[in-house]
Coordinates of C-alpha atoms in Angstrom, one line a residue:
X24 CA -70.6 13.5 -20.7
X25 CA -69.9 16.4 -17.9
X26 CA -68.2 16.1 -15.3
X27 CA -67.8 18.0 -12.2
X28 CA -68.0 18.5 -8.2
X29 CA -71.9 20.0 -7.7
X30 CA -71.1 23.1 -6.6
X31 CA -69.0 24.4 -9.2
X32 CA -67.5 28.2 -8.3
X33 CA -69.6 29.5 -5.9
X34 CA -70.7 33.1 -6.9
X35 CA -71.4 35.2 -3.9
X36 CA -73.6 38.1 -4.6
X37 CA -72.7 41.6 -3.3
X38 CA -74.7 43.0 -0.3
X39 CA -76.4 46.7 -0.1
X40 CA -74.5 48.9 2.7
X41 CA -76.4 50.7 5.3
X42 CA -76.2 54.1 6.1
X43 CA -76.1 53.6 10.1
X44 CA -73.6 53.2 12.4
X45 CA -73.9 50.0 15.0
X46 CA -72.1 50.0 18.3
X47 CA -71.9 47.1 20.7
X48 CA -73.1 48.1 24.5
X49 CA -71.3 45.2 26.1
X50 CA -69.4 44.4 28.7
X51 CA -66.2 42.2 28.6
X52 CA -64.2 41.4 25.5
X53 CA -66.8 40.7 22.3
X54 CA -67.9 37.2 20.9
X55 CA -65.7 37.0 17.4
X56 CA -67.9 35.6 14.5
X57 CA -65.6 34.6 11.3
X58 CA -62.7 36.6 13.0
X59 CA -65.0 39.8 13.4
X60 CA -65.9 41.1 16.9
X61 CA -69.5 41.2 16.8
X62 CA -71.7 41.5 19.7
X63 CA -74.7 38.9 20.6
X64 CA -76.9 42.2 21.0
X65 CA -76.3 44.9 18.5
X66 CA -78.3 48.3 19.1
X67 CA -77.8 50.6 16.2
X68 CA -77.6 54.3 16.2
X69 CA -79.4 56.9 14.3
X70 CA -82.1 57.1 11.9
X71 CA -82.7 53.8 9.7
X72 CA -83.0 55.1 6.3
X73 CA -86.4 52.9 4.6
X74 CA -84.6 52.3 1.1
X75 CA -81.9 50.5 2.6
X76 CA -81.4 49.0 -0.9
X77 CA -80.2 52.0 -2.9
X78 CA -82.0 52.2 -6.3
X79 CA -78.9 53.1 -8.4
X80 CA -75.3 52.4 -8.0
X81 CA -71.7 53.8 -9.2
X82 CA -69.8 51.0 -9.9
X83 CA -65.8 52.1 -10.5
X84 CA -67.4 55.5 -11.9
X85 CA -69.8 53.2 -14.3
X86 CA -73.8 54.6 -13.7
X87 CA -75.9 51.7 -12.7
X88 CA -79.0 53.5 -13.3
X89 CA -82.8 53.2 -11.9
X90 CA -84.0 52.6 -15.5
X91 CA -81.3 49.9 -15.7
X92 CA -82.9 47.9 -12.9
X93 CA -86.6 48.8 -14.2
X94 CA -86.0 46.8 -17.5
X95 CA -84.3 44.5 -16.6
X96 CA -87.3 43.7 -14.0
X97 CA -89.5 44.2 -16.5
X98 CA -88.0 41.1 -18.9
X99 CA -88.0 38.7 -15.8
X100 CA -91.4 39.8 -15.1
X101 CA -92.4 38.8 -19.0
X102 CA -90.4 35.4 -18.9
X103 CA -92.2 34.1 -15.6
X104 CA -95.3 35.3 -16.3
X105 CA -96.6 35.1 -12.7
X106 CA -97.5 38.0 -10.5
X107 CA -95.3 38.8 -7.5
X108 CA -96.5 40.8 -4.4
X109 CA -95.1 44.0 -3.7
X110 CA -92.5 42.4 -0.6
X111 CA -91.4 40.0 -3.8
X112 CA -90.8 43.0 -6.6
X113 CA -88.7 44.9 -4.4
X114 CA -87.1 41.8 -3.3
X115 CA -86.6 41.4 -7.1
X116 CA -85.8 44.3 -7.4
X117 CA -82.5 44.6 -4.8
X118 CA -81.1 41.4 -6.1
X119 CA -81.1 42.6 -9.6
X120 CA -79.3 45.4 -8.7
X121 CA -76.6 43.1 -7.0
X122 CA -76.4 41.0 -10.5
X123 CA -75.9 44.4 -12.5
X124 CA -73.0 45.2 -10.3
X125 CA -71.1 41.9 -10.4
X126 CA -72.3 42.4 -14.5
X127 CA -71.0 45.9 -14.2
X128 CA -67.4 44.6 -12.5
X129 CA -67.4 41.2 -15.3
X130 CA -67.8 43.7 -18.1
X131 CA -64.7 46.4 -16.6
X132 CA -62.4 43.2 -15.8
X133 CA -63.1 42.0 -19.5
X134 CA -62.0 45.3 -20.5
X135 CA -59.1 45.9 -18.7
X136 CA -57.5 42.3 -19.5
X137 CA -58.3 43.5 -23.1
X138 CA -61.4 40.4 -23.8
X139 CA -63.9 43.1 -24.7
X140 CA -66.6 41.6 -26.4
X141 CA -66.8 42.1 -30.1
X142 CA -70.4 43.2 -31.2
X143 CA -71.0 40.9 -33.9
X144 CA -70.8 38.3 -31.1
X145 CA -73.5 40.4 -28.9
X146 CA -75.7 40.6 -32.1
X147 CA -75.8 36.6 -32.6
X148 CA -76.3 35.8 -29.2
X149 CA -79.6 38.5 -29.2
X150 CA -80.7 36.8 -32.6
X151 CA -80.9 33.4 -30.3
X152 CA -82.6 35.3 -27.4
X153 CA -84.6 36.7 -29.7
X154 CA -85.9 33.4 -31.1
X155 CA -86.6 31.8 -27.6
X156 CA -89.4 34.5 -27.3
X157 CA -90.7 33.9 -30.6
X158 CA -89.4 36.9 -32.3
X159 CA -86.7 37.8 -35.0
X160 CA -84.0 40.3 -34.0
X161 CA -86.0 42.9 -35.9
X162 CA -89.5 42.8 -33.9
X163 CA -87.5 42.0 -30.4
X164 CA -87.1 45.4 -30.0
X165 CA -90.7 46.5 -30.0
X166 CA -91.3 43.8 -28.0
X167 CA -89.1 44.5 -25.2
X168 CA -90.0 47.9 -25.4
X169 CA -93.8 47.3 -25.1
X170 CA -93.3 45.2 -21.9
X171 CA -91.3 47.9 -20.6
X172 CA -87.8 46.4 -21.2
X173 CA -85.6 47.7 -23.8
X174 CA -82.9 46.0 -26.7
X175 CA -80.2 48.2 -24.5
X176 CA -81.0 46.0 -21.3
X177 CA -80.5 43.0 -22.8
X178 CA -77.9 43.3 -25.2
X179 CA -75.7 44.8 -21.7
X180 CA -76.8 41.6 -20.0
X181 CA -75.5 39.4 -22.9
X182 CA -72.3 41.2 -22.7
X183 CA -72.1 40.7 -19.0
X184 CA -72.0 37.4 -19.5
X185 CA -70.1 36.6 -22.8
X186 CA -67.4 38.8 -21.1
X187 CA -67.1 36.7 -17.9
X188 CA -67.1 33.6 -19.9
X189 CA -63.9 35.0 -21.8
X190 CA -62.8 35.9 -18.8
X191 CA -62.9 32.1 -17.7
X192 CA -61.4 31.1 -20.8
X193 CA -58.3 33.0 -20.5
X194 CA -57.8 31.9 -16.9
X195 CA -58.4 28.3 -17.7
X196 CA -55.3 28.2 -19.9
X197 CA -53.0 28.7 -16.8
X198 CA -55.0 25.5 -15.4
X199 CA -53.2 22.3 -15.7
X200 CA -54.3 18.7 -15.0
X201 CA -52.1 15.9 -14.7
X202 CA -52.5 12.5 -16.4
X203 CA -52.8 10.6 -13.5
X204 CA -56.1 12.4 -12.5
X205 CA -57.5 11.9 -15.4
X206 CA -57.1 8.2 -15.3
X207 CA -58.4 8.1 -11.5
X208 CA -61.4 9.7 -12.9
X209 CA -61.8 7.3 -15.6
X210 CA -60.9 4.3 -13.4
X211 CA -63.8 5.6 -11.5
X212 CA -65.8 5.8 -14.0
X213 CA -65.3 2.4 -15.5
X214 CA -65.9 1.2 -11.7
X215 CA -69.4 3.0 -11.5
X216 CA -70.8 1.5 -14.9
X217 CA -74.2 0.6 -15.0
X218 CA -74.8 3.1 -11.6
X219 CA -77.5 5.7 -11.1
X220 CA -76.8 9.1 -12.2
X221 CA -78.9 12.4 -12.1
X222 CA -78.9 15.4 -13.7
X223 CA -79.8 18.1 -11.2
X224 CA -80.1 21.5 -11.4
X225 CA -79.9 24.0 -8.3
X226 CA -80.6 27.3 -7.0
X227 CA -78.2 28.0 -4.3
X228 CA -78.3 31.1 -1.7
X229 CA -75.8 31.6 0.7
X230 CA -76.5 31.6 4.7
X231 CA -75.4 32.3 7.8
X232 CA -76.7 31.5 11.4
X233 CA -78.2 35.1 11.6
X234 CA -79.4 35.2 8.5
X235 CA -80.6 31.0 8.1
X236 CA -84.4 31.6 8.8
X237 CA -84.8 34.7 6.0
X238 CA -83.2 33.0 3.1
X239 CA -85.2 29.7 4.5
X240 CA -88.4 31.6 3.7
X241 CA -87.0 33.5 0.6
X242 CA -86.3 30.2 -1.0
X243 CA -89.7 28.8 0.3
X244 CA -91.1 31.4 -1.4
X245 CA -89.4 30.7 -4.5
X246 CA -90.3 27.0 -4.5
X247 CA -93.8 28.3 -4.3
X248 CA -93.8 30.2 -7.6
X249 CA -92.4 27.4 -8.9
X250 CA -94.7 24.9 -8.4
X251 CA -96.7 27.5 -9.6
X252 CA -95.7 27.1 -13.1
X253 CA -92.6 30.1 -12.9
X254 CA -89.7 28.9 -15.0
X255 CA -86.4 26.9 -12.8
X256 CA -84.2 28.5 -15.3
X257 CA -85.3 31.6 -14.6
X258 CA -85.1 32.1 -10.9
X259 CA -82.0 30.0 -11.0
X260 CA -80.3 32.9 -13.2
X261 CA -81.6 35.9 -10.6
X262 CA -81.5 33.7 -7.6
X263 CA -78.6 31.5 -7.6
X264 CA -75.3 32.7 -6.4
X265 CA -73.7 29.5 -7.9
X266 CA -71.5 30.3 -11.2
X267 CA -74.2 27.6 -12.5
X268 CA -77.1 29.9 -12.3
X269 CA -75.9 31.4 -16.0
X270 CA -77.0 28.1 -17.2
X271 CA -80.5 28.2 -15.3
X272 CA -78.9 26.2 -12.6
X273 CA -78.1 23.2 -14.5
X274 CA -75.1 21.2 -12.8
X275 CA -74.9 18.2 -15.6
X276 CA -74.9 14.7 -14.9
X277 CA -73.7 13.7 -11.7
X278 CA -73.5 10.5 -9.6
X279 CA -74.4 10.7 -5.5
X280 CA -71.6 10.5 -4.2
X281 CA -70.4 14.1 -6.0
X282 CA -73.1 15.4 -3.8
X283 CA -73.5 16.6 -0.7
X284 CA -74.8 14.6 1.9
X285 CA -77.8 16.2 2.5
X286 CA -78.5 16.4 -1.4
X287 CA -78.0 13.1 -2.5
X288 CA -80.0 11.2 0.0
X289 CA -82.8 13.5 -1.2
X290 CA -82.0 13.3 -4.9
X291 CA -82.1 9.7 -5.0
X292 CA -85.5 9.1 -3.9
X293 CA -86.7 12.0 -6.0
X294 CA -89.3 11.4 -9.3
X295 CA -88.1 12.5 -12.3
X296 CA -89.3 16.8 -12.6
X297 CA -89.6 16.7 -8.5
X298 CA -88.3 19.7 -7.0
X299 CA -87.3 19.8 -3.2
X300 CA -88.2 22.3 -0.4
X301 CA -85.4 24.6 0.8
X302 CA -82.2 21.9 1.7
X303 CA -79.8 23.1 4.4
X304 CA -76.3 22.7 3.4
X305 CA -73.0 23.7 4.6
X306 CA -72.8 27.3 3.7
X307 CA -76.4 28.1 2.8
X308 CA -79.7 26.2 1.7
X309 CA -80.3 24.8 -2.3
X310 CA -83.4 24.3 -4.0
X311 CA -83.0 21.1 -6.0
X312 CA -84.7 20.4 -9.4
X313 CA -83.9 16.7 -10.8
X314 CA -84.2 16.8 -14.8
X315 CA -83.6 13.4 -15.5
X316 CA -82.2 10.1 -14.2
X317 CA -79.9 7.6 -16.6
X318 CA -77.5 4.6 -15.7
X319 CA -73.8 5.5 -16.5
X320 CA -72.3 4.7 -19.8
X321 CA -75.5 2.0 -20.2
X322 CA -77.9 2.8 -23.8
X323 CA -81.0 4.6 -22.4
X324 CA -83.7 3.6 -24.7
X325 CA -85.4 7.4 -24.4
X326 CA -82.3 8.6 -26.1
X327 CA -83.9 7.0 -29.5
X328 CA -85.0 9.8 -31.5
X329 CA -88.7 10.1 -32.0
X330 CA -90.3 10.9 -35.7
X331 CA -93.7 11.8 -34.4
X332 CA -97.0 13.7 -35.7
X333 CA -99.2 15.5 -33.3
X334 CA -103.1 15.4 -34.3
X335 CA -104.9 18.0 -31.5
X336 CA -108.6 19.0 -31.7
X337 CA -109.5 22.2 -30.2
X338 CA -112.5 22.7 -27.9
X339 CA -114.7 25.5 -27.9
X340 CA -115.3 27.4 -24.3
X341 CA -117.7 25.4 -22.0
X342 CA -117.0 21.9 -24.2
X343 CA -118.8 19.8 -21.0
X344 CA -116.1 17.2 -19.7
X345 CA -119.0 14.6 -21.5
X346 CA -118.3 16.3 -24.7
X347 CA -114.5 16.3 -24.3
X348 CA -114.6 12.8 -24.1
X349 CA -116.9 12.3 -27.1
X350 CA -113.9 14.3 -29.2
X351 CA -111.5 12.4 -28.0
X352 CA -113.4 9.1 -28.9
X353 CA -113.6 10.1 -32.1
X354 CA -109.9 10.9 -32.1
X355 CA -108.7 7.9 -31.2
X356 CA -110.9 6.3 -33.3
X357 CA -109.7 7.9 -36.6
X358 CA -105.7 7.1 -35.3
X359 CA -106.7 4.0 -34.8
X360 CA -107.5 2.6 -37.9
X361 CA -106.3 5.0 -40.3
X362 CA -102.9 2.7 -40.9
X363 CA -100.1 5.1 -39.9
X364 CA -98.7 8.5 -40.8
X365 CA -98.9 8.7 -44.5
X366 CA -102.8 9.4 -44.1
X367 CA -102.4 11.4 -41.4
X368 CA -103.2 14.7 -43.3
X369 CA -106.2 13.2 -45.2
X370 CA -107.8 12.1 -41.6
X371 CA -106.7 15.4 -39.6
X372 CA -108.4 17.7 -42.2
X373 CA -111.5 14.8 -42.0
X374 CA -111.9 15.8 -38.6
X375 CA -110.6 19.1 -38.5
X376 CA -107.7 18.3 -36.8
X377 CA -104.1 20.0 -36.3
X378 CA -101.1 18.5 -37.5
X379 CA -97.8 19.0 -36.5
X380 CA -94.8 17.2 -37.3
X381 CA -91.5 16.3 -35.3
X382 CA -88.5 14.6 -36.6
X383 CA -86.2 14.7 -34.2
X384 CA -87.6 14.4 -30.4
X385 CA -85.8 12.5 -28.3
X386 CA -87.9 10.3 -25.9
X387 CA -86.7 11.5 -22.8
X388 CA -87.6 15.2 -24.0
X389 CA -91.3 14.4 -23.4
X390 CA -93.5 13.9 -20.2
X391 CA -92.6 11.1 -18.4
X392 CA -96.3 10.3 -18.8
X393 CA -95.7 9.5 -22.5
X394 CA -91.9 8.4 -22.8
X395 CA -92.7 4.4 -21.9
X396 CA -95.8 4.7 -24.0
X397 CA -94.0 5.7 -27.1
X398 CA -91.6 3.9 -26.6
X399 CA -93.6 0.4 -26.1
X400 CA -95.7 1.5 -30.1
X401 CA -94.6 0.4 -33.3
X402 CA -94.1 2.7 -36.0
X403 CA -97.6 3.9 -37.5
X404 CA -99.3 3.9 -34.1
X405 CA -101.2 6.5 -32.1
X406 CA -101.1 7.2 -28.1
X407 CA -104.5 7.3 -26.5
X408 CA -105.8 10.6 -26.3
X409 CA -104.5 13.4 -23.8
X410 CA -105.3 16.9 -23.3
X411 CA -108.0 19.2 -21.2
X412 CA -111.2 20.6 -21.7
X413 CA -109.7 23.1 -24.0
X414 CA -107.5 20.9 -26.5
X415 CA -107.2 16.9 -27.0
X416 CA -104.4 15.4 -28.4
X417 CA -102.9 12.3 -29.7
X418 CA -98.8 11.2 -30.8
X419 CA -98.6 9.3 -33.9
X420 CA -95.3 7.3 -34.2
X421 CA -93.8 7.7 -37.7
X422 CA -90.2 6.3 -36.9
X423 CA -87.8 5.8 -34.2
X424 CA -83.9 5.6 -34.0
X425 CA -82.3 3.9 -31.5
X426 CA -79.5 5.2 -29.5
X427 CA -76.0 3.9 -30.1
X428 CA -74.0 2.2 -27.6
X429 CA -72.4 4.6 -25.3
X430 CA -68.7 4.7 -24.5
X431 CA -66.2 5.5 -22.5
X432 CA -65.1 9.2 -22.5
X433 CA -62.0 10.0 -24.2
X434 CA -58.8 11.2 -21.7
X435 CA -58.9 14.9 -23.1
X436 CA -62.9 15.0 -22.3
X437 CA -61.8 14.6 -18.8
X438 CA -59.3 16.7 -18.9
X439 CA -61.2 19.7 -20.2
X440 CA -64.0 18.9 -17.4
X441 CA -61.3 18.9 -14.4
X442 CA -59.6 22.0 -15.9
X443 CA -63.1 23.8 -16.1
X444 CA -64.1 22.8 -12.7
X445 CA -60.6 24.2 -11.4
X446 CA -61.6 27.2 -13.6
X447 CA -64.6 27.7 -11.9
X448 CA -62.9 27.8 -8.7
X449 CA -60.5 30.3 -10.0
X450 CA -63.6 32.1 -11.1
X451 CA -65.3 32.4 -7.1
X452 CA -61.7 33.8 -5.8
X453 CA -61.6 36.3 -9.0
X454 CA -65.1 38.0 -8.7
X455 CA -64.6 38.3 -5.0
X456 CA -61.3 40.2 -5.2
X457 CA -63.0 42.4 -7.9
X458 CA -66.1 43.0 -5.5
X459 CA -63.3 43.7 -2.6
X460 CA -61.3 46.1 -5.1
X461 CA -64.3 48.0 -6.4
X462 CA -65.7 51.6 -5.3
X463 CA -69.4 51.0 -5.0
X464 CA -71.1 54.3 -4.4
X465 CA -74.9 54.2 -3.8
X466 CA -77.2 56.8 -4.7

């Protein structure tokens, strides 16, 4: 189980300078906003340049380079497969150049503390990459490099973040957490048994009163692609400005009262896969997604483990919605009475079915649609059919195994969760003195 406050470190993404000077024409002493003296009506002076947001950077005399940002655009592009406008590419485009300076400023600290990344390590993690897109570490390459990415771009973003991650480490062994903590947490714990929990995942942007109503429609505009079938994930890891966003956003399992106000009221009315509007919080807005819902340290049965067989028929372009049906008929017909999965591969090829088989799906991996539904068969039975014009489908149960009674977590779990989360605040102070310390030339 993981534990945890819901924003972990928050990760404040540098700005882009502008090249103009702003003067105050005011009269009497200046309104102070966050101990600057900044006038209600600034007039600026000179020339506004129109690329404000500088398409390369020097980073502590480390090139950030316009081909840099161009892959790297590229391989979000691929991954989302949706098309932006052009306001959204260049969008996209300034605040991947913000995440290859704080990567540029991860990698240097890394360095300098002597936690350089070895590249064996940078080799395995590419070979996992690799696999998420379907491809081995040897055909990556061409593959990045025919949607207009490259194996350099993503290897230096891998070692972006495997350095800050060492970087954590080492600062999380000067963390300490006394035992009495840890038993308050577990006290709580024990106290909140048979409670709601959710696990929520978040894109978080920062926001000031100036600035409230442009990241408002930003993130609007995110949500929007979204629900548009663009990966959370995804737009949590270029988005977010939470130290979460490395893991797509995810913040764990968390109860409602480790939320915010404004979130948890929200979260606990939420279906299972909703995703919010833009949420004003202190500090900024979030964009919440909620994964999954579970009652603390109480047996969920959708954590048994599924062995299933999928038998899908594939329609032919124009298959009528009459037609569709008639397949599907017949579908259910042949699960139905062909008594369970050890003549499953005699009746797929019968009816020129596809099989595929999985032994170890967890219930509440699938669509919430189907989890009950599975769950309520016994082993050898079929779903009803499911599917679209294009492709009907059916899930044949082969076995199940049921989850084991779930315990307590141990004191040195604990422990390791409160030390992290300290780490992670360590982690917000650190990368801002490194963005205060750095010489950031734009070219």
């Amino acid at each position: 189980m993981k534990f945890g406050t819901f924003r972990r470190a928050a990760v404040v993404l540098a700005g882009s300078f502008l090249s103009v000077v702003a003067v105050a024409q005011t009269t009497g002493d200046q309104p102070r906003q966050g101990g600057l003296a900044i006038p209600s009506d600034v007039n600026f002076v000179g020339q506004a340049e129109p690329n404000v947001a500088r398409a390369t950077a020097i980073v502590n005399d480390e090139i950030i380079t316009q081909t840099d940002v161009d892959h790297r655009m590229a391989l979000m592009l691929a991954s989302q497969r949706v098309q932006l406008s052009a306001e959204e590419q260049q969008r996209l485009r300034a605040q991947i150049l913000r995440n290859l300076i704080d990567e540029t400023l991860q990698i240097q600290a890394a360095r300098e503390n002597e936690l350089a990344v070895e590249q064996r390590e940078i080799d395995q993690y590419y070979a996992r990459f690799a696999q998420q897109f379907g491809h081995t570490p040897q055909t990556f390459g061409d593959y990045l490099r025919s949607i207009g990415s490259s194996e350099r771009s993503v290897k230096r973003q891998i070692t972006g973040e495997l350095s800050w991650q060492r970087l954590q480490r080492y600062r999380m062994t000067r963390v300490s957490v006394a035992d009495e903590e840890v038993q308050a947490v577990l006290d709580r714990l024990n106290a909140s048994r048979g409670s709601t929990e959710y696990r929520v995942a978040e894109i978080y942007m920062e926001a000031t009163p100036e600035t409230a109503a442009t990241v408002r429609a930003n993130m609007a505009r995110i949500v929007a692609q979204i629900r548009g079938g663009a990966s959370f994930p995804a737009y949590a890891r270029q988005y977010s400005v939470a130290s979460t966003a490395a893991l797509g956003g995810d913040l764990g399992w968390v109860r409602p009262e480790q939320l915010p106000p404004e979130i948890a009221s929200v979260v606990q009315s939420m279906p299972v896969q909703g995703l919010t509007d833009p949420i004003q919080v202190p500090g900024g807005f979030s964009i919440i997604y909620l994964v999954d819902a579970r009652q603390v340290l109480t047996t969920d049965p959708r954590d048994a483990v599924l062995s299933l067989m999928q038998m899908s028929i594939d329609l032919p372009a124009g298959t009528t919605e009459a037609q569709a049906r008639a397949r599907a008929d017949q579908l259910a017909q042949a699960t139905r009475t062909m008594g369970g999965c050890g003549r499953a591969p005699d009746v797929a090829r019968a009816i020129g079915a596809e099989l595929v088989s999985n032994d170890g799906m967890r219930a509440r991996e699938l669509p919430p649609q189907l989890q009950q539904t599975l769950l309520n068969l016994s082993v050898g039975q079929a779903t009803q059919p499911f599917g679209t014009l294009e492709r009907v489908s059916v899930l044949v149960l082969c076995g199940r195994d049921d989850p084991r009674q779930i315990n307590m977590p141990s004191a040195e779990d604990v422990q390791t969760a409160l030390a992290e989360q300290r780490m992670n605040q360590q982690a917000q102070r650190y990368l801002r003195d490194l963005r205060r310390d750095a010489v950031i030339e734009y070219r």
